[in-house]
Coordinates of C-alpha atoms in Angstrom, one line a residue:
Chain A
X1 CA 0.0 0.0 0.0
X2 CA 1.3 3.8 -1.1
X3 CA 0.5 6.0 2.0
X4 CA 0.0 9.8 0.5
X5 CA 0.6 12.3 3.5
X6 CA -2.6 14.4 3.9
X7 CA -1.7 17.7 5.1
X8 CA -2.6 21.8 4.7
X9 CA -1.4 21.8 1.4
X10 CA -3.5 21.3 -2.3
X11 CA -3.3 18.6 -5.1
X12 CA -3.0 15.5 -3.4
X13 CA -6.0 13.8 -4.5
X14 CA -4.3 14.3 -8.5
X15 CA -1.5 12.0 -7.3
X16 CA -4.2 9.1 -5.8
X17 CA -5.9 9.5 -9.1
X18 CA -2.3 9.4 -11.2
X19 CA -1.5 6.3 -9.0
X20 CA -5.1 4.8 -9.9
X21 CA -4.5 5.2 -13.7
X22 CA -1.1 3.1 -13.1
X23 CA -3.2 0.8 -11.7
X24 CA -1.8 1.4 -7.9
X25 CA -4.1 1.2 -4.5
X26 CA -3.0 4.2 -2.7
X27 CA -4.4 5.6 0.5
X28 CA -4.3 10.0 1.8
X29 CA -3.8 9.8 5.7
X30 CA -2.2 11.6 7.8
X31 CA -2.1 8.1 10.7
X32 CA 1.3 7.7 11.7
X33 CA 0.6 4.1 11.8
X34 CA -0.7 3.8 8.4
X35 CA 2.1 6.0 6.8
X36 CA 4.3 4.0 8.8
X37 CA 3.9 0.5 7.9
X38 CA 3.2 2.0 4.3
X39 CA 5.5 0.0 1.6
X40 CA 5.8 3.3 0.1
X41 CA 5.2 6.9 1.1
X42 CA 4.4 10.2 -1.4
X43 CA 4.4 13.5 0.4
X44 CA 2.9 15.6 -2.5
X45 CA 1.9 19.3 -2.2
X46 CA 1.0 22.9 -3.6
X47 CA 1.0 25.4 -1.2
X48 CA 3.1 27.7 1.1
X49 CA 6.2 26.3 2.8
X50 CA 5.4 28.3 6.3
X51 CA 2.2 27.1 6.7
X52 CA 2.5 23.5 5.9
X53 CA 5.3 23.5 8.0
X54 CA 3.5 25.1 11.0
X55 CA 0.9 22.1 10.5
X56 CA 3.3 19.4 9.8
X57 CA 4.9 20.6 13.4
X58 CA 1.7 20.3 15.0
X59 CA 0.5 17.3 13.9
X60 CA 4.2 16.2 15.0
X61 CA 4.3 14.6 10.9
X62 CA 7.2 16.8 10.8
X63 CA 9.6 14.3 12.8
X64 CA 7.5 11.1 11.4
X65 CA 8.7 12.3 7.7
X66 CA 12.4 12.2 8.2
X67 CA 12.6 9.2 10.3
X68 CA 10.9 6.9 7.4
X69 CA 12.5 3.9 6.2
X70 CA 10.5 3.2 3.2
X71 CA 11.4 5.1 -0.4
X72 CA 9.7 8.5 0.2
X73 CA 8.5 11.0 -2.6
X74 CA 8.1 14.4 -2.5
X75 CA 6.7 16.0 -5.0
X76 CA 6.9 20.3 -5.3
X77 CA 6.2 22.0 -2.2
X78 CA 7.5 18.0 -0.7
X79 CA 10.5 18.0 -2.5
X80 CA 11.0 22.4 -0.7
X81 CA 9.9 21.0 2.7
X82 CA 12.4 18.4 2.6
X83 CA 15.3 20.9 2.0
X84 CA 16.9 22.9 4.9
X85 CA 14.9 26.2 4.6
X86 CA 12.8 28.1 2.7
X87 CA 12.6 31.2 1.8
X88 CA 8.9 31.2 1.7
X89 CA 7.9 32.8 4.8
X90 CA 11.9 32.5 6.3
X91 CA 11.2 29.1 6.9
X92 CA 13.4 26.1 8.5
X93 CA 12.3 22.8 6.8
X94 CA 12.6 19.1 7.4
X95 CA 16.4 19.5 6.5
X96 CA 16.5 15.9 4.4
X97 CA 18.5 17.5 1.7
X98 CA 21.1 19.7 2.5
X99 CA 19.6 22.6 0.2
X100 CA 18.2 26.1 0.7
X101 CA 15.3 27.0 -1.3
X102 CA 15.1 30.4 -2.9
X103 CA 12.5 32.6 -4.4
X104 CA 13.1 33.2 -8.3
X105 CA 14.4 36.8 -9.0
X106 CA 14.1 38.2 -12.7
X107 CA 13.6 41.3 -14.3
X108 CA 13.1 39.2 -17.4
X109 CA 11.1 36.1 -16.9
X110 CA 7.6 35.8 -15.1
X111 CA 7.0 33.9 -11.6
X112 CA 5.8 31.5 -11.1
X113 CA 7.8 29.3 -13.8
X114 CA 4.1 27.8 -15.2
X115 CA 4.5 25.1 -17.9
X116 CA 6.2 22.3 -19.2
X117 CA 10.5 22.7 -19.1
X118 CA 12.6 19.9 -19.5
X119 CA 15.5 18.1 -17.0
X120 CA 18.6 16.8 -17.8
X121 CA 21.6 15.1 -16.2
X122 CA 19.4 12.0 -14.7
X123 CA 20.9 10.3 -11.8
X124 CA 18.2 8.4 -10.5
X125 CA 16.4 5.6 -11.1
X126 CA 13.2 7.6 -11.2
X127 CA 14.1 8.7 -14.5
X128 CA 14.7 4.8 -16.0
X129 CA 13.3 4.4 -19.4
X130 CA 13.1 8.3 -20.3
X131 CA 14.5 10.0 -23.2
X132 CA 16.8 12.6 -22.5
X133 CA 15.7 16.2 -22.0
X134 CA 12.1 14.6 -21.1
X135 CA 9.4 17.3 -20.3
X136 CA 8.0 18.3 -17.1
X137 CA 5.2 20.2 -16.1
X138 CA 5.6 22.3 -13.3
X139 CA 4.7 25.4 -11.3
X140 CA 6.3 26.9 -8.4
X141 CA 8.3 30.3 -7.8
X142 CA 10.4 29.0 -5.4
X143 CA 13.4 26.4 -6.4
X144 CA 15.8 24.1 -4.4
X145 CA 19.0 24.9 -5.7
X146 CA 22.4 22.5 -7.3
X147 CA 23.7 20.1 -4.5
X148 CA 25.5 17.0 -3.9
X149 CA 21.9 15.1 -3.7
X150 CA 20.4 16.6 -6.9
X151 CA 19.4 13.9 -9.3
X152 CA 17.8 16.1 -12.5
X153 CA 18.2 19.3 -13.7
X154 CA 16.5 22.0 -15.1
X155 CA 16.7 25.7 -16.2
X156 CA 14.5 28.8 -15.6
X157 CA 16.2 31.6 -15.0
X158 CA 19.0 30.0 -13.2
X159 CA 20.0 25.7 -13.5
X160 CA 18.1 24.7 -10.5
X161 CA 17.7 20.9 -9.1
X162 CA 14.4 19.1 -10.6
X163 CA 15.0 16.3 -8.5
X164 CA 17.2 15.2 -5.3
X165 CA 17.8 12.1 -3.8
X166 CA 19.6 10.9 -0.4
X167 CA 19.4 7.4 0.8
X168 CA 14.9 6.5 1.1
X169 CA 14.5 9.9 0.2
X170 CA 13.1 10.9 -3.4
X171 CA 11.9 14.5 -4.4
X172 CA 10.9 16.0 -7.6
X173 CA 9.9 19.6 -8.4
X174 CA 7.8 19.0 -11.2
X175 CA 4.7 17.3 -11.1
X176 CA 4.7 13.6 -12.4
X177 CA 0.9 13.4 -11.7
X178 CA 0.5 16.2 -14.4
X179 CA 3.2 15.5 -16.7
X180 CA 1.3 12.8 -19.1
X181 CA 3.2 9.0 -20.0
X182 CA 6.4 10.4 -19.1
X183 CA 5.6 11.5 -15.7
X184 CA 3.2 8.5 -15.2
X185 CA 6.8 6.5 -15.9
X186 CA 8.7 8.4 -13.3
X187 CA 5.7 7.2 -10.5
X188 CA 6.1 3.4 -11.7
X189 CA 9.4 3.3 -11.4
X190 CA 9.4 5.4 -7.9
X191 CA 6.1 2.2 -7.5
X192 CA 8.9 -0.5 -8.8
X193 CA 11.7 0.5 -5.9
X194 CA 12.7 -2.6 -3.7
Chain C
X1 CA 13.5 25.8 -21.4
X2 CA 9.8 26.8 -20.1
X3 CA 7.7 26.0 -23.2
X4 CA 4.6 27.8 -24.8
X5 CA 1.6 26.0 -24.3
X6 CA -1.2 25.2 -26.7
X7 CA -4.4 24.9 -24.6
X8 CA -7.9 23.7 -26.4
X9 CA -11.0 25.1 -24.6
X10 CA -13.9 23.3 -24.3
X11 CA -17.4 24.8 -23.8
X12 CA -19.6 22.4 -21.0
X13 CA -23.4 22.9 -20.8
X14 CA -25.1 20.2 -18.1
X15 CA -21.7 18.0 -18.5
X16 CA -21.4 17.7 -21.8
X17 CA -19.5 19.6 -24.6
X18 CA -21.9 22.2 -26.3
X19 CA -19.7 22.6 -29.9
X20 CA -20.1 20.1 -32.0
X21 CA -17.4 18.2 -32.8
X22 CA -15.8 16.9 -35.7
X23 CA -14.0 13.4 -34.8
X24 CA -14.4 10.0 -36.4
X25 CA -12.2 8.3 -33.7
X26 CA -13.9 9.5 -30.6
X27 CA -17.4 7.6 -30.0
X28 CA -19.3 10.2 -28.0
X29 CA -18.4 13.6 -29.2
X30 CA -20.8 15.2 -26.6
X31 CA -18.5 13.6 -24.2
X32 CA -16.3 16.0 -22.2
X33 CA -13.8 13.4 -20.8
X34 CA -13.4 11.6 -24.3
X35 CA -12.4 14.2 -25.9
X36 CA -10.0 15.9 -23.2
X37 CA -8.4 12.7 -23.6
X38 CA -7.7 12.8 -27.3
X39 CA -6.5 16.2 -26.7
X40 CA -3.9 14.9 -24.0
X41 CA -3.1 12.0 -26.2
X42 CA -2.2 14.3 -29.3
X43 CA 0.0 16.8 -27.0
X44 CA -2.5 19.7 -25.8
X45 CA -0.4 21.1 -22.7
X46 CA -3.3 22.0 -21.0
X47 CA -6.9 21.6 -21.2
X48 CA -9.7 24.7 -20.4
X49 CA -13.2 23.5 -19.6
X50 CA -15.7 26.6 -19.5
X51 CA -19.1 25.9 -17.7
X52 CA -21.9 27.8 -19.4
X53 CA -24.5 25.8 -17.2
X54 CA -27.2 28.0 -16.1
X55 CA -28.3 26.8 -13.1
X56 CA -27.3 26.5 -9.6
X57 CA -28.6 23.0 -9.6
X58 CA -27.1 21.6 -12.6
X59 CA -23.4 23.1 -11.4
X60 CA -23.7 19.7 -9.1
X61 CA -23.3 17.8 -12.2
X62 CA -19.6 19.8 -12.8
X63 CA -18.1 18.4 -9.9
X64 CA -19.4 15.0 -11.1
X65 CA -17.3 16.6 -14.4
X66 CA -14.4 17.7 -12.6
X67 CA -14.4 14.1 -11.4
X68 CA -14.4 12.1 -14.1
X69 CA -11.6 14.4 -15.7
X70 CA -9.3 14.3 -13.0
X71 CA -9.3 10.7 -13.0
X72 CA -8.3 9.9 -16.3
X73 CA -6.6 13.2 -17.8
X74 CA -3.1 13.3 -16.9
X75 CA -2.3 16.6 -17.9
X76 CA -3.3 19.9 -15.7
X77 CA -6.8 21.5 -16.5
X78 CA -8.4 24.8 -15.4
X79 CA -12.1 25.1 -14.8
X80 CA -13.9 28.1 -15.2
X81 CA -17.5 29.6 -15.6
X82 CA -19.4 31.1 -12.9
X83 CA -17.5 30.8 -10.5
X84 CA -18.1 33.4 -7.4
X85 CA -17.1 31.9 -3.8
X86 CA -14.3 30.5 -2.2
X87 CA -16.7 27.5 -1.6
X88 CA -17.4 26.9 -5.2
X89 CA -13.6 26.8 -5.8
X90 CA -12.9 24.9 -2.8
X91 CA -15.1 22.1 -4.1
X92 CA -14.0 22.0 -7.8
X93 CA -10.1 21.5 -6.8
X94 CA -10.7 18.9 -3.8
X95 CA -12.4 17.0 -6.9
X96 CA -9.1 17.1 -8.9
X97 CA -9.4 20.7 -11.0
X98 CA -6.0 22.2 -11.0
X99 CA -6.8 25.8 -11.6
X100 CA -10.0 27.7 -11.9
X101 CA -11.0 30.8 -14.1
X102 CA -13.1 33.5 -12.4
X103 CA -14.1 36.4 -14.6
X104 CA -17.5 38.7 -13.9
X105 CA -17.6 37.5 -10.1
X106 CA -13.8 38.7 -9.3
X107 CA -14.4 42.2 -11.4
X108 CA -17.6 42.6 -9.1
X109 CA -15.7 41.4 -5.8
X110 CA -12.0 41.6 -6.9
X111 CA -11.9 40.8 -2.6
X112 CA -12.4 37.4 -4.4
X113 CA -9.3 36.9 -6.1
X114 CA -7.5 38.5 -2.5
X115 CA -9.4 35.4 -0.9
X116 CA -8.7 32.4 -3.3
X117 CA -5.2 33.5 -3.8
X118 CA -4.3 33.1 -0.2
X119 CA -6.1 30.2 0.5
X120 CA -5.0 28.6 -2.4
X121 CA -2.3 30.0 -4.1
X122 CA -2.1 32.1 -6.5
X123 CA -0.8 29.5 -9.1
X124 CA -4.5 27.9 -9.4
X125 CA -6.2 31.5 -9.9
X126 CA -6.4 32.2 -13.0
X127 CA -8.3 35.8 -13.9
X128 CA -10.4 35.5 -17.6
X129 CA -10.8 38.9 -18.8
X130 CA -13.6 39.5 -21.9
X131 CA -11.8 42.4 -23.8
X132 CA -13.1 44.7 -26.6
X133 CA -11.4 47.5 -28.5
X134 CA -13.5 50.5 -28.6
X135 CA -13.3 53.4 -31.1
X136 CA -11.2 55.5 -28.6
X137 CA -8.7 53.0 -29.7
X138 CA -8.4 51.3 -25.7
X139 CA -8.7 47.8 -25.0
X140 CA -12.1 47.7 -22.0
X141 CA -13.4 45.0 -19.7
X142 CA -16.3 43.7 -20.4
X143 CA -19.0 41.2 -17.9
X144 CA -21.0 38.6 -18.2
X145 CA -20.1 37.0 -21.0
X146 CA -19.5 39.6 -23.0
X147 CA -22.8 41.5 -22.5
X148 CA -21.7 44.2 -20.4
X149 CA -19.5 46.8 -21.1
X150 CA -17.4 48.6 -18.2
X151 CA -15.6 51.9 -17.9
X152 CA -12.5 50.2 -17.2
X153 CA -9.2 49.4 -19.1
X154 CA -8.1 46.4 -19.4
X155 CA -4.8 46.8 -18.5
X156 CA -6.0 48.6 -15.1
X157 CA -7.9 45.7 -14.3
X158 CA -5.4 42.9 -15.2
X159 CA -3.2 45.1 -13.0
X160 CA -5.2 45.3 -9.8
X161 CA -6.5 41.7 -10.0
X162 CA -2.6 40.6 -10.6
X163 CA -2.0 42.7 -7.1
X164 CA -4.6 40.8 -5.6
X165 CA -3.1 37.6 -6.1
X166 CA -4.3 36.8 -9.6
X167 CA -1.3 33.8 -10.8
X168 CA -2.3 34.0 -14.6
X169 CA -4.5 35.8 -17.2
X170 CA -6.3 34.2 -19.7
X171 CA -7.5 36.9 -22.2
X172 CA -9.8 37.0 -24.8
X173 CA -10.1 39.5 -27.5
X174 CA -14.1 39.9 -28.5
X175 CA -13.1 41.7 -31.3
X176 CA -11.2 38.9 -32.6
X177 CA -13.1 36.0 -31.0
X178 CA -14.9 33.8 -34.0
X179 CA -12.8 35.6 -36.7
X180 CA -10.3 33.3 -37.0
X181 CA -8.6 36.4 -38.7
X182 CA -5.4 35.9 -35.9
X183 CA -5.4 36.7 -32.3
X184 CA -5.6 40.4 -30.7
X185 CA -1.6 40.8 -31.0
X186 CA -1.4 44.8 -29.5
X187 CA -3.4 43.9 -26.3
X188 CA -2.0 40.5 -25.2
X189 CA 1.7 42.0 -25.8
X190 CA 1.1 44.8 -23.8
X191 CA -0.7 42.7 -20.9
X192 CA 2.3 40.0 -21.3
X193 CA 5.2 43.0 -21.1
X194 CA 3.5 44.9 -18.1
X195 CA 2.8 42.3 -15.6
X196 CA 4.9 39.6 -13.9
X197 CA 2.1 36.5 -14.7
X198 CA 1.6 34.6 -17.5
X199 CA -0.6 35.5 -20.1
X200 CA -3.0 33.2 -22.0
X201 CA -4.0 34.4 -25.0
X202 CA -7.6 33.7 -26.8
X203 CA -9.8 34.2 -29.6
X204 CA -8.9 34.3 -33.5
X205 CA -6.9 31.7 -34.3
X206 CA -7.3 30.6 -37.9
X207 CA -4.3 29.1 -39.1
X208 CA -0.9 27.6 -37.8
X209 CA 0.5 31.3 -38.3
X210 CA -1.5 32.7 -35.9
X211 CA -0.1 30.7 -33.2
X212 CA 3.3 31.7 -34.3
X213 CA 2.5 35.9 -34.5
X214 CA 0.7 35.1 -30.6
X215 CA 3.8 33.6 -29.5
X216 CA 6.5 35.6 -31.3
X217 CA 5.0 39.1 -31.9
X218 CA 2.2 39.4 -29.1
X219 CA 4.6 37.6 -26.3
X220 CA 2.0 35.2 -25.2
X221 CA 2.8 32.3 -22.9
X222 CA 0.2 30.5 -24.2
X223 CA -2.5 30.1 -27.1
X224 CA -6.4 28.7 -26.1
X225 CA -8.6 27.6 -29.0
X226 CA -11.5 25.7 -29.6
X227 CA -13.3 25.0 -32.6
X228 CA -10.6 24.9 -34.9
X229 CA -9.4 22.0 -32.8
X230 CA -12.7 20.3 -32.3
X231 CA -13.1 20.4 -36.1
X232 CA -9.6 19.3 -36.9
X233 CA -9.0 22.7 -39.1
X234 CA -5.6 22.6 -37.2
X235 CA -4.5 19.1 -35.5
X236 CA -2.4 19.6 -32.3
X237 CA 0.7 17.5 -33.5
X238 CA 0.8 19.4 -36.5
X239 CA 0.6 22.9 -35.1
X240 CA 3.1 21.8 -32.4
X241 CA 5.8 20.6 -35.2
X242 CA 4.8 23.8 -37.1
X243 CA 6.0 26.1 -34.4
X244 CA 8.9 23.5 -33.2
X245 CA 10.2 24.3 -36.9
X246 CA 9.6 28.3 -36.7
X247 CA 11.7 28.0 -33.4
X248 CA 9.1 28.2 -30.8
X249 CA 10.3 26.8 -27.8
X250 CA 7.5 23.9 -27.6
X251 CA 6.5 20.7 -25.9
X252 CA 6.9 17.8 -28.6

């Protein structure tokens, strides 16, 4: 069973219905038990980084997320709250990755970053089976920047990570649940992990 | 690189799509969700599904809509028509919608696009402007569908909304809507070079070169059509190899 964290934050029920077109049981809780003895967990997300972190504190999922054993997955605002801080609000995250997250700064291109962009450099076996340069679609005006644990890459405005990775812990910027067959692969094979 | 998006629009009365459409390979071609999926399938970026339901009771049946897409479209959508409370917005995106459209509702209370913006996030608020060139030679907002004409610019409004919180504009030119003469290029360039969102542009595409004079001379970040998709005038793949060719940065 695929526990998907339930939370303050948008768009989770689009990853249990991505999950049910891969033909994958999945269940949105926020029971430590249940997300515990999940095989798998997805901590999915739209939303701002304070806030869900002031609820993930008091719900005390905040110390349940980075103690899990199981491959984890965020996906966007996951993937910021699993970095060391935030920008967003001045805010000090779940620390996973060792990554600050910054606010987008251009006189030239618009924020949020709304569309499809592609990612490069794969080093993950999230991104088994897809074609270089693959596209993404993705929102945010925040990004995670370059570190040791980034596993993509992508550009807007400045090369940014599209994906991290350390140890259990999987996190994507773009959303797979939105991003047609190819981000439909990227979920499987995050499904296929042993 | 961020690509431009080609988004078809789809017109919903009581659930199902109101235009006819023109497709041998789809089996119910009053069927929304049928067709949103051959548009996914052939590369649309997005899809746009505009509720012209009448009724308070019959808007039930678009969450039933919202639904159905969100379960088998795997591509973002945007819902829009009559929207005018947090409630009704709160209800289409826990049902899988992953933006809304608010138009008359938001000029009327622009405290609305304040409220959905921080509740939500501005990313899934997307403000639909109805815009008409008058002889004074200034682009104005008009309500309701197009029935209504206001004092106010367009670029005012797009302004304020975009202060409130509003994440996108999706703007359509009534002087060019039906035409298929090309889109409104003066207006949608000036909205897309003076404010920090993204800019959908909509109404007048005829051909494959319109797309391209959207994208390259009106700086739109995307291009909405309708019926020359849902009568295969233009096909999707086609238009997006067209404009992959003419160095469009596009989704293929």
């Amino acid at each position: 069973m695929i526990a998907i964290i339930k939370y303050n934050a948008g768009n989770v029920q689009s990853v249990q219905y991505a999950l049910q077109r891969i033909g994958v049981d999945s269940v949105v809780t926020d029971d430590e038990t249940i997300i515990r003895h999940a095989d798998k967990v997805i901590f999915p997300g739209v939303g701002h980084a304070q806030s869900a972190m002031q609820y993930l504190k008091e719900k005390e999922l905040d110390k349940l997320i980075v103690s899990l054993q199981q491959p984890a997955l965020g996906i966007c605002l996951g993937l910021q709250l699993m970095c060391s801080h935030s920008e967003e609000g001045d805010t000090d995250c779940l620390g996973i990755f060792d990554t600050p997250v910054k606010l987008f700064s251009s006189d030239r291109l618009k924020v949020p970053q709304i569309g499809w962009n592609n990612i490069y450099d794969y080093q993950s076996v999230l991104f088994d089976g897809l074609e270089d340069q693959a596209f993404m679609y993705t929102v945010h005006s925040y990004y995670a920047a370059l570190s040791k644990d980034t596993t993509a890459t992508t550009d807007y405005i400045l090369p940014f990570s599209a994906a991290l990775q350390k140890n259990n812990f999987y996190a994507v910027q773009f959303h797979p649940e939105k991003s047609g067959i190819v981000g439909e692969t990227i979920l499987k094979n995050f499904i296929q992990i042993t | 690189m961020l690509t431009k998006r080609i988004i078809p629009c789809l017109d919903i009365r009581d659930g199902r799509t109101v235009k006819g459409v023109n497709f041998e390979n789809i089996r119910d071609a009053g069927d929304p969700v049928e067709l949103a999926l051959l548009y996914s399938q052939q590369g649309a970026d997005e899809l746009v599904f505009l509720d012209i339901t009448a009724t308070v009771e019959k808007r039930k049946t678009l969450v039933e809509l919202v639904k159905r897409i969100a379960a088998n479209i795997n591509i973002p959508f945007t819902v829009g028509g009559g929207i005018s409370t947090v409630e009704d917005v709160a209800v289409l995106l826990q049902h899988g919608a992953d933006k809304v459209s608010v138009n008359t509702a938001a000029y009327k209370n622009p405290q609305l696009i304040a409220d959905l913006s921080n509740r939500f996030g501005s990313q899934c608020v997307v403000l639909a402007i109805d815009t008409k060139k008058e002889i004074d030679g200034e682009w104005y907002v008009y309500l309701n569908g197009g029935r209504t004409k206001t004092d106010t610019r367009t670029i005012d409004w797009a302004k304020q909304a975009v202060g409130l919180g509003a994440g996108e504009i999706l703007l359509t030119s009534m002087n060019n809507d039906g035409t298929k003469a090309g889109f409104a290029v003066d207006i949608t360039l000036l909205l897309s070079n003076q404010l920090p969102v993204p800019v959908i542009a909509s109404g007048g595409a005829g051909t494959m070169q319109h797309f391209k004079e959207i994208f390259k001379a009106g700086n739109a970040d995307a291009a909405l059509a309708a019926s020359i998709f849902h009568y295969k005038e233009i096909g999707i793949p086609e238009l997006k190899e067209y404009l992959s060719n003419e160095k469009i940065p596009i989704r293929i």
